[in-house]
CSV table of N, CA and C in Angstrom, one decimal:
chain,number,residue,atom,x,y,z
K,6,GLN,N,0.7,-1.1,0.2
K,6,GLN,CA,-0.2,-0.2,0.0
K,6,GLN,C,0.9,1.4,0.0
K,7,VAL,N,0.4,2.3,-0.5
K,7,VAL,CA,1.6,3.5,-0.9
K,7,VAL,C,0.1,4.8,-0.8
K,8,HIS,N,0.5,5.6,0.2
K,8,HIS,CA,-0.4,6.6,0.6
K,8,HIS,C,0.0,7.8,0.1
K,9,LEU,N,-0.4,8.8,-0.5
K,9,LEU,CA,0.2,10.1,-1.7
K,9,LEU,C,-0.4,11.3,-0.9
K,10,VAL,N,0.7,11.8,-0.6
K,10,VAL,CA,-0.1,13.5,-0.4
K,10,VAL,C,0.7,14.5,-1.6
K,11,GLU,N,0.0,15.2,-2.2
K,11,GLU,CA,0.3,16.1,-3.2
K,11,GLU,C,0.2,17.8,-2.6
K,12,SER,N,0.8,18.6,-2.5
K,12,SER,CA,1.0,20.2,-2.2
K,12,SER,C,1.6,20.7,-2.9
K,13,GLY,N,1.8,22.3,-2.5
K,13,GLY,CA,2.4,23.2,-3.3
K,13,GLY,C,1.5,23.9,-4.7
K,14,GLY,N,0.0,23.2,-5.1
K,14,GLY,CA,-0.4,23.9,-5.6
K,14,GLY,C,-1.2,25.8,-5.7
K,15,GLY,N,-1.6,26.1,-6.3
K,15,GLY,CA,-2.1,27.6,-6.1
K,15,GLY,C,-2.3,28.3,-7.0
K,16,LEU,N,-2.5,29.9,-6.7
K,16,LEU,CA,-2.7,30.7,-8.1
K,16,LEU,C,-1.4,31.7,-8.1
K,17,VAL,N,-0.9,31.8,-9.7
K,17,VAL,CA,0.2,32.1,-10.5
K,17,VAL,C,-0.4,32.8,-11.5
K,18,GLN,N,0.8,33.9,-12.0
K,18,GLN,CA,0.3,34.6,-13.3
K,18,GLN,C,0.8,33.7,-14.3
K,19,ALA,N,0.8,33.8,-15.4
K,19,ALA,CA,1.4,33.1,-16.7
K,19,ALA,C,2.8,33.8,-16.7
K,20,GLY,N,3.7,32.6,-17.2
K,20,GLY,CA,4.9,33.3,-17.0
K,20,GLY,C,6.0,32.2,-15.9
K,21,GLY,N,4.7,32.0,-14.9
K,21,GLY,CA,5.4,32.0,-13.4
K,21,GLY,C,5.9,30.5,-13.0
K,22,SER,N,6.1,30.1,-12.4
K,22,SER,CA,6.5,28.7,-11.9
K,22,SER,C,6.1,28.2,-10.6
K,23,LEU,N,6.1,26.5,-10.4
K,23,LEU,CA,5.6,26.2,-9.3
K,23,LEU,C,6.0,24.9,-9.0
K,24,ARG,N,6.1,24.6,-7.8
K,24,ARG,CA,7.0,23.1,-7.8
K,24,ARG,C,5.9,22.1,-6.8
K,25,LEU,N,5.3,21.1,-7.3
K,25,LEU,CA,4.6,20.3,-6.8
K,25,LEU,C,4.9,19.2,-6.0
K,26,PRO,N,5.3,19.1,-4.7
K,26,PRO,CA,6.0,17.7,-3.9
K,26,PRO,C,4.8,16.8,-3.8
K,27,CYS,N,5.2,15.5,-4.0
K,27,CYS,CA,4.0,14.3,-3.8
K,27,CYS,C,4.7,13.5,-2.6
K,28,ALA,N,4.5,13.6,-1.5
K,28,ALA,CA,4.8,12.7,-0.3
K,28,ALA,C,4.1,11.4,-0.3
K,29,ALA,N,5.0,10.5,0.0
K,29,ALA,CA,4.5,9.0,0.0
K,29,ALA,C,4.9,8.1,1.0
K,30,SER,N,4.2,7.8,1.7
K,30,SER,CA,3.7,6.9,3.0
K,30,SER,C,3.4,4.9,2.6
K,31,GLY,N,4.5,4.3,3.0
K,31,GLY,CA,4.4,3.3,2.4
K,31,GLY,C,5.8,2.3,2.6
K,32,ARG,N,5.2,1.2,2.3
K,32,ARG,CA,6.6,0.7,1.7
K,32,ARG,C,7.3,0.4,0.6
K,33,SER,N,8.5,0.3,0.2
K,33,SER,CA,9.1,0.2,-1.3
K,33,SER,C,8.6,1.2,-2.0
K,34,PHE,N,8.6,2.4,-1.8
K,34,PHE,CA,8.4,3.7,-2.3
K,34,PHE,C,9.4,3.3,-3.7
K,35,SER,N,10.6,3.2,-3.3
K,35,SER,CA,11.6,3.1,-4.2
K,35,SER,C,11.8,2.5,-5.5
K,36,THR,N,10.3,1.5,-5.5
K,36,THR,CA,10.3,0.3,-6.6
K,36,THR,C,9.0,0.9,-7.2
K,37,TYR,N,8.6,1.8,-7.6
K,37,TYR,CA,7.5,2.3,-7.9
K,37,TYR,C,7.7,3.4,-8.7
K,38,THR,N,7.2,3.0,-9.8
K,38,THR,CA,7.0,4.0,-11.1
K,38,THR,C,6.0,5.1,-10.6
K,39,MET,N,6.7,6.4,-10.9
K,39,MET,CA,5.4,7.7,-10.7
K,39,MET,C,5.2,8.1,-11.7
K,40,ALA,N,3.9,9.0,-11.4
K,40,ALA,CA,3.7,10.2,-12.7
K,40,ALA,C,3.0,11.2,-12.0
K,41,TRP,N,2.7,12.0,-12.9
K,41,TRP,CA,1.4,13.1,-12.5
K,41,TRP,C,0.7,13.2,-13.8
K,42,PHE,N,-0.5,13.6,-13.5
K,42,PHE,CA,-1.7,13.5,-14.3
K,42,PHE,C,-2.2,14.8,-14.1
K,43,ARG,N,-3.2,15.4,-15.1
K,43,ARG,CA,-3.9,16.3,-14.7
K,43,ARG,C,-5.2,16.5,-15.3
K,44,GLN,N,-6.2,17.1,-14.1
K,44,GLN,CA,-8.1,17.6,-15.1
K,44,GLN,C,-8.2,18.8,-14.7
K,45,ALA,N,-8.9,18.9,-15.8
K,45,ALA,CA,-9.4,20.6,-15.8
K,45,ALA,C,-11.0,20.4,-16.2
K,46,PRO,N,-11.4,21.0,-15.5
K,46,PRO,CA,-13.2,21.1,-15.5
K,46,PRO,C,-13.5,20.7,-16.8
K,47,GLY,N,-14.0,19.5,-16.9
K,47,GLY,CA,-15.0,19.3,-17.9
K,47,GLY,C,-14.2,18.2,-19.6
K,48,ASN,N,-13.1,17.9,-18.4
K,48,ASN,CA,-12.0,17.4,-19.2
K,48,ASN,C,-11.7,16.2,-18.5
K,49,GLU,N,-11.2,15.0,-19.2
K,49,GLU,CA,-10.4,13.8,-18.7
K,49,GLU,C,-9.2,13.9,-18.4
K,50,ARG,N,-9.0,13.3,-17.3
K,50,ARG,CA,-7.7,13.2,-16.5
K,50,ARG,C,-6.6,12.7,-17.9
K,51,GLU,N,-5.6,13.6,-17.8
K,51,GLU,CA,-4.5,13.1,-18.8
K,51,GLU,C,-3.1,13.2,-18.6
K,52,PHE,N,-2.6,12.6,-19.2
K,52,PHE,CA,-0.7,12.4,-18.4
K,52,PHE,C,-0.2,13.5,-18.8
K,53,VAL,N,0.5,13.9,-17.7
K,53,VAL,CA,1.7,14.8,-17.6
K,53,VAL,C,2.8,14.7,-17.9
K,54,ALA,N,3.3,13.6,-17.2
K,54,ALA,CA,4.9,13.1,-16.8
K,54,ALA,C,4.8,11.9,-15.9
K,55,THR,N,6.0,11.0,-16.2
K,55,THR,CA,6.3,10.1,-15.5
K,55,THR,C,7.9,9.9,-15.6
K,56,ILE,N,8.2,9.0,-14.2
K,56,ILE,CA,9.5,8.7,-13.8
K,56,ILE,C,9.8,7.4,-13.6
K,57,ASN,N,10.8,6.4,-13.9
K,57,ASN,CA,10.9,5.4,-13.6
K,57,ASN,C,11.7,5.5,-11.7
K,58,TRP,N,11.8,4.0,-11.4
K,58,TRP,CA,11.9,3.9,-10.0
K,58,TRP,C,13.2,4.4,-9.5
K,59,THR,N,14.4,4.4,-10.6
K,59,THR,CA,15.6,4.7,-10.2
K,59,THR,C,16.0,6.3,-10.6
K,60,GLY,N,14.5,7.3,-11.0
K,60,GLY,CA,14.8,8.5,-11.5
K,60,GLY,C,15.7,8.5,-12.5
K,61,GLY,N,16.2,8.0,-13.4
K,61,GLY,CA,17.1,7.8,-14.4
K,61,GLY,C,16.4,7.9,-16.0
K,62,SER,N,15.0,7.3,-15.5
K,62,SER,CA,14.0,7.7,-17.3
K,62,SER,C,12.8,8.5,-16.9
K,63,THR,N,12.8,9.4,-17.7
K,63,THR,CA,11.6,10.3,-17.7
K,63,THR,C,10.5,10.4,-19.4
K,64,TYR,N,9.3,10.8,-19.1
K,64,TYR,CA,8.9,11.1,-20.3
K,64,TYR,C,7.5,12.1,-20.3
K,65,TYR,N,7.4,12.7,-21.0
K,65,TYR,CA,6.7,13.9,-20.9
K,65,TYR,C,5.4,14.1,-21.8
K,66,THR,N,4.4,14.6,-21.5
K,66,THR,CA,3.6,14.6,-22.6
K,66,THR,C,3.9,16.2,-23.4
K,67,ASP,N,3.3,16.4,-24.6
K,67,ASP,CA,4.2,17.1,-25.4
K,67,ASP,C,3.9,18.6,-25.0
K,68,SER,N,3.0,18.8,-24.4
K,68,SER,CA,2.8,20.3,-23.5
K,68,SER,C,3.5,20.8,-22.5
K,69,ALA,N,4.2,19.4,-22.0
K,69,ALA,CA,4.9,19.7,-20.5
K,69,ALA,C,6.4,19.6,-21.1
K,70,LYS,N,6.6,19.2,-22.5
K,70,LYS,CA,8.4,19.2,-22.5
K,70,LYS,C,9.2,20.3,-22.6
K,71,GLY,N,10.1,20.9,-22.0
K,71,GLY,CA,10.7,21.9,-22.0
K,71,GLY,C,10.1,23.0,-20.9
K,72,ARG,N,9.2,22.5,-20.7
K,72,ARG,CA,8.6,23.5,-19.6
K,72,ARG,C,8.4,22.8,-17.9
K,73,PHE,N,8.3,21.7,-17.8
K,73,PHE,CA,7.9,21.0,-16.7
K,73,PHE,C,9.0,19.6,-16.4
K,74,THR,N,9.6,19.5,-15.0
K,74,THR,CA,10.6,18.6,-14.9
K,74,THR,C,10.0,17.5,-13.7
K,75,VAL,N,10.0,16.3,-14.5
K,75,VAL,CA,9.7,15.6,-13.0
K,75,VAL,C,10.8,14.8,-11.9
K,76,SER,N,11.1,14.7,-11.0
K,76,SER,CA,12.2,14.2,-10.3
K,76,SER,C,11.9,13.6,-9.2
K,77,ARG,N,12.7,13.1,-8.9
K,77,ARG,CA,12.1,12.0,-7.1
K,77,ARG,C,13.5,11.8,-6.4
K,78,ASP,N,13.4,11.8,-5.0
K,78,ASP,CA,14.2,11.6,-3.9
K,78,ASP,C,13.6,10.5,-3.2
K,79,ASN,N,14.4,9.4,-3.4
K,79,ASN,CA,13.9,8.0,-3.0
K,79,ASN,C,14.0,7.9,-1.4
K,80,ALA,N,15.2,9.1,-1.0
K,80,ALA,CA,15.3,8.7,0.3
K,80,ALA,C,14.4,9.3,0.9
K,81,LYS,N,13.8,10.5,0.6
K,81,LYS,CA,12.5,11.1,1.4
K,81,LYS,C,11.2,10.9,0.5
K,82,ASN,N,11.2,9.5,-0.3
K,82,ASN,CA,9.9,9.2,-0.5
K,82,ASN,C,9.2,10.1,-1.3
K,83,THR,N,9.6,11.1,-1.8
K,83,THR,CA,8.8,12.0,-2.2
K,83,THR,C,9.1,12.0,-3.7
K,84,VAL,N,8.3,12.8,-4.6
K,84,VAL,CA,8.3,13.1,-6.2
K,84,VAL,C,8.0,14.4,-6.5
K,85,TYR,N,8.7,15.2,-7.2
K,85,TYR,CA,8.4,16.6,-7.4
K,85,TYR,C,7.8,16.7,-9.1
K,86,LEU,N,6.9,17.9,-9.1
K,86,LEU,CA,6.8,18.2,-10.3
K,86,LEU,C,7.0,19.8,-10.5
K,87,GLN,N,8.3,20.2,-11.0
K,87,GLN,CA,8.5,21.6,-11.5
K,87,GLN,C,8.4,22.0,-12.3
K,88,MET,N,7.1,23.3,-12.1
K,88,MET,CA,6.5,23.5,-13.5
K,88,MET,C,6.9,25.2,-13.6
K,89,ASP,N,7.2,25.2,-14.9
K,89,ASP,CA,8.0,26.6,-15.5
K,89,ASP,C,7.1,27.4,-16.6
K,90,SER,N,7.3,28.0,-16.6
K,90,SER,CA,6.7,29.0,-17.8
K,90,SER,C,5.1,28.5,-18.0
K,91,LEU,N,4.6,28.8,-16.7
K,91,LEU,CA,3.0,28.2,-16.8
K,91,LEU,C,2.2,28.8,-17.7
K,92,LYS,N,1.2,28.2,-18.1
K,92,LYS,CA,0.3,29.0,-18.8
K,92,LYS,C,-1.0,29.1,-18.4
K,93,PRO,N,-2.4,29.9,-19.0
K,93,PRO,CA,-3.5,29.6,-18.5
K,93,PRO,C,-4.0,28.1,-18.8
K,94,GLU,N,-3.6,27.5,-19.8
K,94,GLU,CA,-4.1,26.2,-19.8
K,94,GLU,C,-3.4,25.4,-19.1
K,95,ASP,N,-2.7,25.4,-18.4
K,95,ASP,CA,-2.3,24.9,-17.4
K,95,ASP,C,-3.1,24.3,-16.2
K,96,THR,N,-3.7,25.1,-16.0
K,96,THR,CA,-5.2,25.1,-14.7
K,96,THR,C,-5.6,24.4,-14.7
K,97,ALA,N,-5.6,23.1,-13.7
K,97,ALA,CA,-6.2,21.7,-13.5
K,97,ALA,C,-5.7,21.1,-12.1
K,98,VAL,N,-6.3,20.5,-11.6
K,98,VAL,CA,-6.1,19.7,-10.5
K,98,VAL,C,-5.1,18.4,-10.9
K,99,TYR,N,-3.9,18.8,-10.4
K,99,TYR,CA,-2.7,17.9,-10.6
K,99,TYR,C,-2.9,16.6,-9.8
K,100,TYR,N,-3.0,15.4,-10.1
K,100,TYR,CA,-2.5,14.5,-9.3
K,100,TYR,C,-1.0,13.7,-9.4
K,101,CYS,N,-0.9,13.0,-8.4
K,101,CYS,CA,0.7,11.9,-8.3
K,101,CYS,C,0.0,10.6,-8.0
K,102,ALA,N,0.7,9.7,-8.9
K,102,ALA,CA,0.2,8.4,-9.0
K,102,ALA,C,1.4,7.5,-8.8
K,103,ALA,N,1.2,6.5,-8.4
K,103,ALA,CA,2.2,5.3,-8.2
K,103,ALA,C,2.0,4.2,-9.0
K,104,ALA,N,2.4,3.3,-9.4
K,104,ALA,CA,2.4,1.8,-10.2
K,104,ALA,C,3.5,1.1,-9.7
K,105,SER,N,3.2,-0.2,-9.1
K,105,SER,CA,4.0,-1.0,-9.2
K,105,SER,C,4.7,-1.9,-10.2
K,106,SER,N,5.6,-0.8,-10.9
K,106,SER,CA,6.5,-1.3,-12.3
K,106,SER,C,7.7,-0.7,-11.8
K,107,ARG,N,8.5,-0.9,-12.7
K,107,ARG,CA,10.1,-0.6,-12.7
K,107,ARG,C,9.9,0.5,-14.1
K,108,PHE,N,9.1,-0.2,-14.8
K,108,PHE,CA,8.9,0.5,-16.4
K,108,PHE,C,7.9,1.9,-16.5
K,109,LEU,N,8.4,2.6,-17.2
K,109,LEU,CA,7.4,4.0,-17.4
K,109,LEU,C,5.9,3.3,-17.6
K,110,LYS,N,4.9,3.8,-17.4
K,110,LYS,CA,3.5,4.0,-17.4
K,110,LYS,C,3.0,5.2,-18.0
K,111,PHE,N,2.0,4.9,-19.0
K,111,PHE,CA,1.2,6.4,-19.3
K,111,PHE,C,0.2,6.5,-19.5
K,112,VAL,N,-0.9,5.7,-19.0
K,112,VAL,CA,-2.1,5.7,-19.3
K,112,VAL,C,-2.4,5.4,-17.5
K,113,SER,N,-3.5,6.1,-17.3
K,113,SER,CA,-4.3,6.4,-15.7
K,113,SER,C,-4.4,4.7,-15.3
K,114,THR,N,-5.2,3.5,-16.1
K,114,THR,CA,-5.4,2.3,-15.5
K,114,THR,C,-4.1,1.9,-15.3
K,115,ASP,N,-3.0,2.3,-15.6
K,115,ASP,CA,-1.7,1.3,-15.2
K,115,ASP,C,-1.3,1.6,-13.4
K,116,TYR,N,-2.0,2.7,-13.1
K,116,TYR,CA,-1.2,3.5,-11.8
K,116,TYR,C,-2.3,2.6,-10.6
K,117,GLU,N,-2.0,2.4,-9.7
K,117,GLU,CA,-3.0,1.8,-8.4
K,117,GLU,C,-3.2,2.9,-7.7
K,118,TYR,N,-2.5,3.7,-7.2
K,118,TYR,CA,-2.8,4.3,-6.4
K,118,TYR,C,-2.4,5.9,-6.8
K,119,TRP,N,-3.2,6.8,-5.8
K,119,TRP,CA,-3.8,8.5,-6.1
K,119,TRP,C,-3.5,9.2,-5.2
K,120,GLY,N,-3.5,10.1,-5.5
K,120,GLY,CA,-3.0,10.9,-4.4
K,120,GLY,C,-4.7,12.2,-4.2
K,121,GLN,N,-4.6,12.8,-3.5
K,121,GLN,CA,-6.2,13.5,-3.3
K,121,GLN,C,-6.2,14.8,-4.6
K,122,GLY,N,-5.1,15.0,-5.4
K,122,GLY,CA,-5.2,16.2,-5.9
K,122,GLY,C,-4.6,17.8,-5.3
K,123,THR,N,-4.0,18.6,-6.1
K,123,THR,CA,-3.8,20.3,-6.0
K,123,THR,C,-4.2,20.8,-6.8
K,124,GLN,N,-4.7,21.7,-6.8
K,124,GLN,CA,-5.2,22.6,-7.3
K,124,GLN,C,-4.1,23.9,-8.1
K,125,VAL,N,-4.1,23.7,-9.1
K,125,VAL,CA,-3.3,24.7,-9.7
K,125,VAL,C,-3.4,25.7,-10.5
K,126,THR,N,-3.9,27.1,-10.7
K,126,THR,CA,-4.3,28.3,-11.4
K,126,THR,C,-3.5,29.2,-12.0
K,127,VAL,N,-3.4,29.1,-13.0
K,127,VAL,CA,-2.7,30.3,-13.8
K,127,VAL,C,-3.8,31.4,-14.3
K,128,SER,N,-3.3,32.5,-13.9
K,128,SER,CA,-4.0,33.6,-14.6
K,128,SER,C,-3.3,34.5,-15.7
K,129,SER,N,-3.9,34.6,-17.0
K,129,SER,CA,-3.3,35.3,-17.7
K,129,SER,C,-3.1,36.6,-17.6
């Protein structure tokens, strides 16, 4: 079992930055692939970024490439999403997710554990 808690959301102006930590509790965090998803009102939940168990492999959706960075600190049981050059279309609830796999996963149904989400609002 893994319990995930996101934080760091808030209101930011376009062009600004936010860093979202996701703290995990439970056993064997370092063996999980982690990911960030987001869901805007009226939209389906969409994949943003993923990182493998070592942190050595990452993958981003096209809209996040070059602006967002996913990282993890296995000693602190925490995964991060650094978001720079934010745009109003990045406004959404951001969710952290964990999959009991050592390989990257890109689909929400591959993830067994989810946090409660944190709201990110980007004003124009």
